[in-house]
GROMACS .gro file of N, CA and C in nm:
model
  462
    1MET      N    1   8.445  -1.852  -5.386
    1MET     CA    2   8.309  -1.891  -5.420
    1MET      C    3   8.304  -1.918  -5.570
    2GLU      N    4   8.249  -2.029  -5.605
    2GLU     CA    5   8.239  -2.069  -5.744
    2GLU      C    6   8.098  -2.044  -5.795
    3HIS      N    7   8.087  -1.981  -5.908
    3HIS     CA    8   7.957  -1.955  -5.970
    3HIS      C    9   7.920  -2.070  -6.061
    4GLN      N   10   7.795  -2.118  -6.047
    4GLN     CA   11   7.747  -2.227  -6.130
    4GLN      C   12   7.609  -2.192  -6.183
    5PRO      N   13   7.577  -2.246  -6.298
    5PRO     CA   14   7.441  -2.223  -6.352
    5PRO      C   15   7.336  -2.287  -6.262
    6LEU      N   16   7.217  -2.233  -6.265
    6LEU     CA   17   7.107  -2.280  -6.181
    6LEU      C   18   7.077  -2.427  -6.205
    7ARG      N   19   7.089  -2.474  -6.328
    7ARG     CA   20   7.058  -2.615  -6.357
    7ARG      C   21   7.152  -2.709  -6.282
    8HIS      N   22   7.277  -2.667  -6.259
    8HIS     CA   23   7.371  -2.749  -6.182
    8HIS      C   24   7.342  -2.741  -6.032
    9ILE      N   25   7.301  -2.626  -5.988
    9ILE     CA   26   7.270  -2.609  -5.846
    9ILE      C   27   7.150  -2.694  -5.808
   10ARG      N   28   7.051  -2.703  -5.898
   10ARG     CA   29   6.932  -2.784  -5.870
   10ARG      C   30   6.965  -2.930  -5.847
   11ASP      N   31   7.073  -2.978  -5.910
   11ASP     CA   32   7.113  -3.118  -5.894
   11ASP      C   33   7.171  -3.146  -5.755
   12ILE      N   34   7.228  -3.045  -5.692
   12ILE     CA   35   7.294  -3.068  -5.563
   12ILE      C   36   7.224  -3.003  -5.444
   13ALA      N   37   7.123  -2.921  -5.469
   13ALA     CA   38   7.054  -2.852  -5.360
   13ALA      C   39   6.904  -2.852  -5.385
   14ASP      N   40   6.829  -2.836  -5.278
   14ASP     CA   41   6.685  -2.820  -5.291
   14ASP      C   42   6.657  -2.674  -5.322
   15VAL      N   43   6.619  -2.648  -5.445
   15VAL     CA   44   6.589  -2.512  -5.488
   15VAL      C   45   6.440  -2.502  -5.511
   16GLU      N   46   6.377  -2.410  -5.440
   16GLU     CA   47   6.234  -2.389  -5.454
   16GLU      C   48   6.208  -2.249  -5.504
   17THR      N   49   6.107  -2.238  -5.586
   17THR     CA   50   6.068  -2.105  -5.629
   17THR      C   51   5.980  -2.043  -5.522
   18VAL      N   52   5.989  -1.915  -5.506
   18VAL     CA   53   5.908  -1.844  -5.407
   18VAL      C   54   5.770  -1.823  -5.467
   19PRO      N   55   5.664  -1.862  -5.394
   19PRO     CA   56   5.529  -1.843  -5.448
   19PRO      C   57   5.497  -1.695  -5.466
   20ALA      N   58   5.417  -1.668  -5.566
   20ALA     CA   59   5.378  -1.529  -5.591
   20ALA      C   60   5.293  -1.478  -5.475
   21LEU      N   61   5.313  -1.354  -5.441
   21LEU     CA   62   5.233  -1.293  -5.335
   21LEU      C   63   5.093  -1.267  -5.388
   22LEU      N   64   4.997  -1.286  -5.301
   22LEU     CA   65   4.857  -1.268  -5.338
   22LEU      C   66   4.818  -1.123  -5.322
   23GLU      N   67   4.763  -1.068  -5.426
   23GLU     CA   68   4.719  -0.929  -5.420
   23GLU      C   69   4.568  -0.923  -5.437
   24GLY      N   70   4.504  -0.854  -5.348
   24GLY     CA   71   4.361  -0.831  -5.359
   24GLY      C   72   4.277  -0.933  -5.284
   25ARG      N   73   4.159  -0.890  -5.254
   25ARG     CA   74   4.062  -0.968  -5.177
   25ARG      C   75   4.033  -1.103  -5.241
   26ARG      N   76   4.004  -1.101  -5.368
   26ARG     CA   77   3.964  -1.225  -5.436
   26ARG      C   78   4.074  -1.331  -5.430
   27ALA      N   79   4.196  -1.294  -5.461
   27ALA     CA   80   4.307  -1.390  -5.461
   27ALA      C   81   4.331  -1.446  -5.321
   28ARG      N   82   4.319  -1.364  -5.220
   28ARG     CA   83   4.341  -1.409  -5.083
   28ARG      C   84   4.231  -1.503  -5.037
   29LEU      N   85   4.106  -1.469  -5.066
   29LEU     CA   86   3.995  -1.556  -5.029
   29LEU      C   87   4.001  -1.690  -5.105
   30GLU      N   88   4.039  -1.684  -5.233
   30GLU     CA   89   4.052  -1.806  -5.312
   30GLU      C   90   4.161  -1.897  -5.254
   31ARG      N   91   4.274  -1.839  -5.212
   31ARG     CA   92   4.380  -1.919  -5.152
   31ARG      C   93   4.333  -1.982  -5.021
   32PHE      N   94   4.263  -1.908  -4.940
   32PHE     CA   95   4.209  -1.959  -4.815
   32PHE      C   96   4.117  -2.078  -4.845
   33ALA      N   97   4.029  -2.063  -4.943
   33ALA     CA   98   3.938  -2.172  -4.982
   33ALA      C   99   4.018  -2.292  -5.032
   34GLU      N  100   4.119  -2.266  -5.111
   34GLU     CA  101   4.201  -2.373  -5.168
   34GLU      C  102   4.267  -2.459  -5.060
   35ILE      N  103   4.323  -2.395  -4.959
   35ILE     CA  104   4.389  -2.474  -4.855
   35ILE      C  105   4.288  -2.551  -4.770
   36LEU      N  106   4.168  -2.496  -4.752
   36LEU     CA  107   4.064  -2.568  -4.678
   36LEU      C  108   4.013  -2.688  -4.757
   37GLU      N  109   4.006  -2.676  -4.888
   37GLU     CA  110   3.955  -2.783  -4.973
   37GLU      C  111   4.048  -2.904  -4.979
   38ARG      N  112   4.170  -2.890  -4.935
   38ARG     CA  113   4.262  -3.004  -4.934
   38ARG      C  114   4.217  -3.113  -4.838
   39ASP      N  115   4.144  -3.075  -4.733
   39ASP     CA  116   4.091  -3.170  -4.636
   39ASP      C  117   3.949  -3.124  -4.598
   40PRO      N  118   3.851  -3.144  -4.688
   40PRO     CA  119   3.718  -3.087  -4.667
   40PRO      C  120   3.644  -3.139  -4.544
   41GLY      N  121   3.682  -3.255  -4.492
   41GLY     CA  122   3.614  -3.309  -4.375
   41GLY      C  123   3.672  -3.263  -4.243
   42ARG      N  124   3.778  -3.188  -4.248
   42ARG     CA  125   3.843  -3.143  -4.124
   42ARG      C  126   3.752  -3.047  -4.047
   43SER      N  127   3.749  -3.063  -3.915
   43SER     CA  128   3.666  -2.977  -3.830
   43SER      C  129   3.751  -2.867  -3.767
   44PHE      N  130   3.691  -2.751  -3.755
   44PHE     CA  131   3.754  -2.636  -3.692
   44PHE      C  132   3.664  -2.581  -3.584
   45ILE      N  133   3.723  -2.516  -3.488
   45ILE     CA  134   3.649  -2.447  -3.381
   45ILE      C  135   3.607  -2.310  -3.435
   46THR      N  136   3.485  -2.270  -3.408
   46THR     CA  137   3.441  -2.136  -3.447
   46THR      C  138   3.474  -2.037  -3.335
   47LEU      N  139   3.464  -1.910  -3.367
   47LEU     CA  140   3.487  -1.806  -3.267
   47LEU      C  141   3.359  -1.788  -3.185
   48GLU      N  142   3.374  -1.781  -3.056
   48GLU     CA  143   3.262  -1.783  -2.964
   48GLU      C  144   3.188  -1.649  -2.958
   49GLU      N  145   3.062  -1.650  -3.001
   49GLU     CA  146   2.969  -1.538  -2.983
   49GLU      C  147   3.033  -1.400  -3.004
   50ILE      N  148   3.081  -1.377  -3.123
   50ILE     CA  149   3.152  -1.253  -3.158
   50ILE      C  150   3.069  -1.129  -3.123
   51GLU      N  151   2.940  -1.135  -3.149
   51GLU     CA  152   2.856  -1.016  -3.131
   51GLU      C  153   2.844  -0.971  -2.986
   52PHE      N  154   2.874  -1.058  -2.891
   52PHE     CA  155   2.864  -1.022  -2.750
   52PHE      C  156   2.995  -0.969  -2.692
   53VAL      N  157   3.100  -0.973  -2.770
   53VAL     CA  158   3.229  -0.919  -2.726
   53VAL      C  159   3.229  -0.769  -2.754
   54PRO      N  160   3.270  -0.686  -2.658
   54PRO     CA  161   3.274  -0.541  -2.683
   54PRO      C  162   3.354  -0.508  -2.809
   55ARG      N  163   3.307  -0.410  -2.885
   55ARG     CA  164   3.370  -0.374  -3.012
   55ARG      C  165   3.521  -0.353  -3.001
   56LYS      N  166   3.564  -0.290  -2.894
   56LYS     CA  167   3.708  -0.261  -2.878
   56LYS      C  168   3.790  -0.387  -2.860
   57MET      N  169   3.726  -0.495  -2.819
   57MET     CA  170   3.799  -0.620  -2.792
   57MET      C  171   3.782  -0.723  -2.905
   58ARG      N  172   3.693  -0.698  -3.000
   58ARG     CA  173   3.664  -0.797  -3.105
   58ARG      C  174   3.784  -0.830  -3.191
   59ALA      N  175   3.864  -0.731  -3.221
   59ALA     CA  176   3.978  -0.754  -3.311
   59ALA      C  177   4.073  -0.860  -3.257
   60ALA      N  178   4.079  -0.877  -3.126
   60ALA     CA  179   4.173  -0.970  -3.065
   60ALA      C  180   4.117  -1.111  -3.047
   61ILE      N  181   3.992  -1.135  -3.084
   61ILE     CA  182   3.932  -1.268  -3.067
   61ILE      C  183   4.007  -1.368  -3.154
   62ARG      N  184   4.037  -1.483  -3.095
   62ARG     CA  185   4.101  -1.591  -3.167
   62ARG      C  186   4.069  -1.723  -3.099
   63ALA      N  187   4.098  -1.833  -3.167
   63ALA     CA  188   4.079  -1.966  -3.108
   63ALA      C  189   4.180  -2.061  -3.172
   64ASP      N  190   4.234  -2.150  -3.090
   64ASP     CA  191   4.319  -2.255  -3.144
   64ASP      C  192   4.234  -2.344  -3.233
   65ASN      N  193   4.294  -2.395  -3.338
   65ASN     CA  194   4.226  -2.483  -3.434
   65ASN      C  195   4.103  -2.417  -3.498
   66SER      N  196   4.111  -2.288  -3.521
   66SER     CA  197   4.005  -2.219  -3.594
   66SER      C  198   4.046  -2.213  -3.742
   67PRO      N  199   3.952  -2.182  -3.831
   67PRO     CA  200   3.991  -2.164  -3.971
   67PRO      C  201   4.099  -2.055  -3.986
   68LEU      N  202   4.095  -1.955  -3.899
   68LEU     CA  203   4.195  -1.848  -3.906
   68LEU      C  204   4.333  -1.896  -3.865
   69ALA      N  205   4.340  -1.984  -3.766
   69ALA     CA  206   4.469  -2.041  -3.726
   69ALA      C  207   4.526  -2.126  -3.840
   70PHE      N  208   4.437  -2.196  -3.910
   70PHE     CA  209   4.478  -2.277  -4.025
   70PHE      C  210   4.530  -2.188  -4.137
   71ALA      N  211   4.462  -2.078  -4.163
   71ALA     CA  212   4.506  -1.984  -4.267
   71ALA      C  213   4.642  -1.924  -4.230
   72TYR      N  214   4.658  -1.891  -4.103
   72TYR     CA  215   4.783  -1.830  -4.058
   72TYR      C  216   4.901  -1.927  -4.072
   73ALA      N  217   4.875  -2.055  -4.069
   73ALA     CA  218   4.981  -2.156  -4.084
   73ALA      C  219   5.026  -2.170  -4.230
   74ASP      N  220   4.950  -2.116  -4.324
   74ASP     CA  221   4.985  -2.127  -4.466
   74ASP      C  222   5.096  -2.028  -4.502
   75PRO      N  223   5.208  -2.077  -4.555
   75PRO     CA  224   5.320  -1.988  -4.585
   75PRO      C  225   5.289  -1.885  -4.694
   76VAL      N  226   5.203  -1.918  -4.787
   76VAL     CA  227   5.170  -1.822  -4.894
   76VAL      C  228   5.090  -1.706  -4.837
   77LEU      N  229   4.990  -1.735  -4.754
   77LEU     CA  230   4.912  -1.627  -4.693
   77LEU      C  231   4.999  -1.541  -4.601
   78ARG      N  232   5.088  -1.605  -4.528
   78ARG     CA  233   5.177  -1.528  -4.440
   78ARG      C  234   5.272  -1.441  -4.520
   79ALA      N  235   5.327  -1.496  -4.628
   79ALA     CA  236   5.417  -1.417  -4.712
   79ALA      C  237   5.344  -1.302  -4.779
   80SER      N  238   5.214  -1.318  -4.797
   80SER     CA  239   5.133  -1.214  -4.860
   80SER      C  240   5.088  -1.107  -4.762
   81GLY      N  241   5.117  -1.127  -4.632
   81GLY     CA  242   5.087  -1.021  -4.536
   81GLY      C  243   4.999  -1.059  -4.420
   82LEU      N  244   4.951  -1.182  -4.411
   82LEU     CA  245   4.870  -1.224  -4.297
   82LEU      C  246   4.960  -1.232  -4.174
   83THR      N  247   4.933  -1.149  -4.075
   83THR     CA  248   5.024  -1.138  -3.960
   83THR      C  249   4.969  -1.200  -3.832
   84GLY      N  250   4.852  -1.262  -3.838
   84GLY     CA  251   4.798  -1.322  -3.717
   84GLY      C  252   4.672  -1.401  -3.746
   85ASP      N  253   4.620  -1.466  -3.642
   85ASP     CA  254   4.501  -1.548  -3.658
   85ASP      C  255   4.382  -1.493  -3.579
   86THR      N  256   4.378  -1.361  -3.567
   86THR     CA  257   4.270  -1.297  -3.493
   86THR      C  258   4.159  -1.251  -3.586
   87PHE      N  259   4.044  -1.225  -3.527
   87PHE     CA  260   3.928  -1.176  -3.600
   87PHE      C  261   3.960  -1.045  -3.673
   88GLY      N  262   4.028  -0.955  -3.604
   88GLY     CA  263   4.062  -0.826  -3.663
   88GLY      C  264   4.160  -0.839  -3.778
   89GLU      N  265   4.259  -0.924  -3.763
   89GLU     CA  266   4.357  -0.944  -3.871
   89GLU      C  267   4.290  -1.007  -3.992
   90ALA      N  268   4.200  -1.101  -3.970
   90ALA     CA  269   4.129  -1.165  -4.080
   90ALA      C  270   4.043  -1.064  -4.155
   91ARG      N  271   3.973  -0.981  -4.080
   91ARG     CA  272   3.890  -0.877  -4.145
   91ARG      C  273   3.976  -0.787  -4.232
   92SER      N  274   4.088  -0.746  -4.179
   92SER     CA  275   4.176  -0.655  -4.251
   92SER      C  276   4.240  -0.723  -4.373
   93PHE      N  277   4.303  -0.837  -4.352
   93PHE     CA  278   4.378  -0.902  -4.458
   93PHE      C  279   4.288  -0.952  -4.571
   94PHE      N  280   4.176  -1.015  -4.537
   94PHE     CA  281   4.085  -1.069  -4.638
   94PHE      C  282   3.982  -0.965  -4.685
   95GLU      N  283   3.989  -0.844  -4.630
   95GLU     CA  284   3.900  -0.735  -4.667
   95GLU      C  285   3.753  -0.775  -4.650
   96LEU      N  286   3.722  -0.826  -4.531
   96LEU     CA  287   3.586  -0.868  -4.499
   96LEU      C  288   3.515  -0.761  -4.417
   97SER      N  289   3.386  -0.745  -4.441
   97SER     CA  290   3.307  -0.659  -4.355
   97SER      C  291   3.286  -0.733  -4.223
   98THR      N  292   3.242  -0.662  -4.121
   98THR     CA  293   3.215  -0.726  -3.993
   98THR      C  294   3.110  -0.836  -4.010
   99GLY      N  295   3.006  -0.809  -4.088
   99GLY     CA  296   2.901  -0.907  -4.111
   99GLY      C  297   2.952  -1.030  -4.185
  100GLU      N  298   3.034  -1.010  -4.287
  100GLU     CA  299   3.089  -1.124  -4.361
  100GLU      C  300   3.175  -1.211  -4.270
  101ALA      N  301   3.262  -1.148  -4.193
  101ALA     CA  302   3.349  -1.222  -4.102
  101ALA      C  303   3.266  -1.293  -3.995
  102HIS      N  304   3.165  -1.227  -3.944
  102HIS     CA  305   3.078  -1.287  -3.843
  102HIS      C  306   3.008  -1.410  -3.899
  103ASN      N  307   2.949  -1.400  -4.015
  103ASN     CA  308   2.878  -1.513  -4.076
  103ASN      C  309   2.972  -1.629  -4.108
  104LEU      N  310   3.093  -1.600  -4.138
  104LEU     CA  311   3.190  -1.703  -4.173
  104LEU      C  312   3.248  -1.773  -4.051
  105LEU      N  313   3.267  -1.701  -3.940
  105LEU     CA  314   3.348  -1.752  -3.830
  105LEU      C  315   3.278  -1.769  -3.696
  106CYS      N  316   3.160  -1.714  -3.678
  106CYS     CA  317   3.098  -1.712  -3.546
  106CYS      C  318   3.022  -1.840  -3.513
  107SER      N  319   3.023  -1.874  -3.384
  107SER     CA  320   2.954  -1.994  -3.337
  107SER      C  321   2.802  -1.980  -3.343
  108CYS      N  322   2.749  -1.859  -3.336
  108CYS     CA  323   2.604  -1.843  -3.340
  108CYS      C  324   2.547  -1.875  -3.477
  109VAL      N  325   2.628  -1.864  -3.582
  109VAL     CA  326   2.585  -1.895  -3.718
  109VAL      C  327   2.618  -2.039  -3.754
  110ASN      N  328   2.736  -2.085  -3.714
  110ASN     CA  329   2.789  -2.214  -3.760
  110ASN      C  330   2.786  -2.326  -3.657
  111GLY      N  331   2.755  -2.296  -3.532
  111GLY     CA  332   2.768  -2.396  -3.427
  111GLY      C  333   2.909  -2.392  -3.371
  112ARG      N  334   2.938  -2.482  -3.279
  112ARG     CA  335   3.069  -2.482  -3.213
  112ARG      C  336   3.183  -2.522  -3.306
  113THR      N  337   3.152  -2.604  -3.405
  113THR     CA  338   3.254  -2.645  -3.502
  113THR      C  339   3.202  -2.625  -3.643
  114VAL      N  340   3.294  -2.617  -3.736
  114VAL     CA  341   3.260  -2.600  -3.876
  114VAL      C  342   3.355  -2.688  -3.957
  115LYS      N  343   3.305  -2.745  -4.065
  115LYS     CA  344   3.386  -2.828  -4.154
  115LYS      C  345   3.457  -2.741  -4.257
  116ALA      N  346   3.572  -2.787  -4.302
  116ALA     CA  347   3.652  -2.712  -4.398
  116ALA      C  348   3.581  -2.697  -4.533
  117GLY      N  349   3.515  -2.803  -4.581
  117GLY     CA  350   3.450  -2.798  -4.712
  117GLY      C  351   3.345  -2.690  -4.725
  118PRO      N  352   3.245  -2.688  -4.635
  118PRO     CA  353   3.145  -2.581  -4.643
  118PRO      C  354   3.204  -2.440  -4.623
  119THR      N  355   3.305  -2.430  -4.538
  119THR     CA  356   3.369  -2.300  -4.518
  119THR      C  357   3.437  -2.254  -4.647
  120ALA      N  358   3.500  -2.347  -4.717
  120ALA     CA  359   3.565  -2.314  -4.845
  120ALA      C  360   3.461  -2.266  -4.946
  121LYS      N  361   3.345  -2.330  -4.950
  121LYS     CA  362   3.239  -2.287  -5.042
  121LYS      C  363   3.193  -2.145  -5.011
  122ARG      N  364   3.181  -2.114  -4.882
  122ARG     CA  365   3.139  -1.979  -4.842
  122ARG      C  366   3.246  -1.877  -4.882
  123LEU      N  367   3.373  -1.915  -4.866
  123LEU     CA  368   3.482  -1.826  -4.905
  123LEU      C  369   3.480  -1.800  -5.056
  124ARG      N  370   3.454  -1.902  -5.133
  124ARG     CA  371   3.448  -1.885  -5.279
  124ARG      C  372   3.332  -1.794  -5.320
  125ARG      N  373   3.219  -1.806  -5.250
  125ARG     CA  374   3.106  -1.715  -5.278
  125ARG      C  375   3.144  -1.571  -5.245
  126LEU      N  376   3.213  -1.552  -5.133
  126LEU     CA  377   3.257  -1.417  -5.097
  126LEU      C  378   3.355  -1.364  -5.200
  127ALA      N  379   3.445  -1.450  -5.248
  127ALA     CA  380   3.545  -1.408  -5.346
  127ALA      C  381   3.480  -1.369  -5.478
  128ALA      N  382   3.371  -1.435  -5.513
  128ALA     CA  383   3.304  -1.410  -5.641
  128ALA      C  384   3.222  -1.282  -5.640
  129ARG      N  385   3.189  -1.232  -5.521
  129ARG     CA  386   3.109  -1.109  -5.513
  129ARG      C  387   3.185  -0.991  -5.569
  130ARG      N  388   3.113  -0.907  -5.637
  130ARG     CA  389   3.171  -0.785  -5.690
  130ARG      C  390   3.086  -0.668  -5.642
  131PRO      N  391   3.126  -0.607  -5.530
  131PRO     CA  392   3.045  -0.498  -5.474
  131PRO      C  393   3.022  -0.384  -5.572
  132GLY      N  394   3.120  -0.353  -5.653
  132GLY     CA  395   3.105  -0.244  -5.749
  132GLY      C  396   3.000  -0.275  -5.853
  133LEU      N  397   2.987  -0.401  -5.889
  133LEU     CA  398   2.888  -0.442  -5.987
  133LEU      C  399   2.747  -0.422  -5.932
  134TRP      N  400   2.726  -0.458  -5.805
  134TRP     CA  401   2.595  -0.438  -5.743
  134TRP      C  402   2.560  -0.290  -5.735
  135LEU      N  403   2.659  -0.208  -5.707
  135LEU     CA  404   2.637  -0.063  -5.704
  135LEU      C  405   2.594  -0.014  -5.841
  136ALA      N  406   2.660  -0.064  -5.945
  136ALA     CA  407   2.625  -0.024  -6.081
  136ALA      C  408   2.482  -0.067  -6.115
  137TYR      N  409   2.444  -0.190  -6.076
  137TYR     CA  410   2.308  -0.235  -6.099
  137TYR      C  411   2.208  -0.147  -6.026
  138GLY      N  412   2.238  -0.110  -5.904
  138GLY     CA  413   2.149  -0.025  -5.825
  138GLY      C  414   2.131   0.112  -5.889
  139CYS      N  415   2.241   0.169  -5.935
  139CYS     CA  416   2.233   0.300  -6.001
  139CYS      C  417   2.151   0.293  -6.129
  140ALA      N  418   2.175   0.187  -6.207
  140ALA     CA  419   2.100   0.170  -6.332
  140ALA      C  420   1.951   0.154  -6.303
  141ALA      N  421   1.918   0.076  -6.202
  141ALA     CA  422   1.776   0.059  -6.166
  141ALA      C  423   1.715   0.191  -6.122
  142GLY      N  424   1.792   0.271  -6.048
  142GLY     CA  425   1.743   0.401  -6.005
  142GLY      C  426   1.715   0.493  -6.122
  143PHE      N  427   1.803   0.494  -6.220
  143PHE     CA  428   1.784   0.579  -6.338
  143PHE      C  429   1.663   0.533  -6.420
  144VAL      N  430   1.643   0.403  -6.427
  144VAL     CA  431   1.529   0.350  -6.502
  144VAL      C  432   1.398   0.384  -6.429
  145ALA      N  433   1.399   0.374  -6.296
  145ALA     CA  434   1.277   0.396  -6.219
  145ALA      C  435   1.246   0.543  -6.199
  146LEU      N  436   1.342   0.632  -6.214
  146LEU     CA  437   1.324   0.773  -6.186
  146LEU      C  438   1.209   0.836  -6.267
  147PRO      N  439   1.201   0.817  -6.399
  147PRO     CA  440   1.090   0.879  -6.473
  147PRO      C  441   0.953   0.831  -6.426
  148GLY      N  442   0.943   0.700  -6.395
  148GLY     CA  443   0.814   0.647  -6.347
  148GLY      C  444   0.778   0.706  -6.212
  149ALA      N  445   0.875   0.719  -6.123
  149ALA     CA  446   0.850   0.777  -5.992
  149ALA      C  447   0.809   0.923  -6.005
  150MET      N  448   0.873   0.995  -6.094
  150MET     CA  449   0.838   1.136  -6.116
  150MET      C  450   0.696   1.148  -6.170
  151TYR      N  451   0.657   1.057  -6.257
  151TYR     CA  452   0.523   1.058  -6.314
  151TYR      C  453   0.419   1.031  -6.205
  152LEU      N  454   0.447   0.929  -6.121
  152LEU     CA  455   0.352   0.892  -6.018
  152LEU      C  456   0.339   0.996  -5.907
  153PHE      N  457   0.451   1.051  -5.865
  153PHE     CA  458   0.450   1.142  -5.750
  153PHE      C  459   0.465   1.289  -5.788
  154GLY      N  460   0.472   1.312  -5.914
  154GLY     CA  461   0.503   1.435  -5.957
  154GLY      C  462   0.453   1.557  -5.984
   0.00000   0.00000   0.00000
């Protein structure tokens, strides 16, 4: 076996760098939005009436040509740990609450089909949310209101 510098190997072989793995909710949601934005007019099938499926069976809900199937086809998301195209896997991998996943993927909210562009916008809004920040605002408001409440009811 002959050792050669990488610059010589690139001339004779297809050498690709491995994409960085995505860590955290925001990076994963942003990647999902990014791949959807490549073809914003593309239509996807939504998941059928998630709320009527028994809780024990919801995790296994899936559909061919859904946004989740599209995400699962992305090599970066798969390399980062996405192991399937089911409702439960999406909730886990993208760190979505049941309500967030329902609003994003269910037919009762979106109709039978959904376009990639609007779905990407919703994903970006979810990625921009900072739950800890809202908690901090709530605590600050509570501390500010506490003296007034004590005065009124006190």
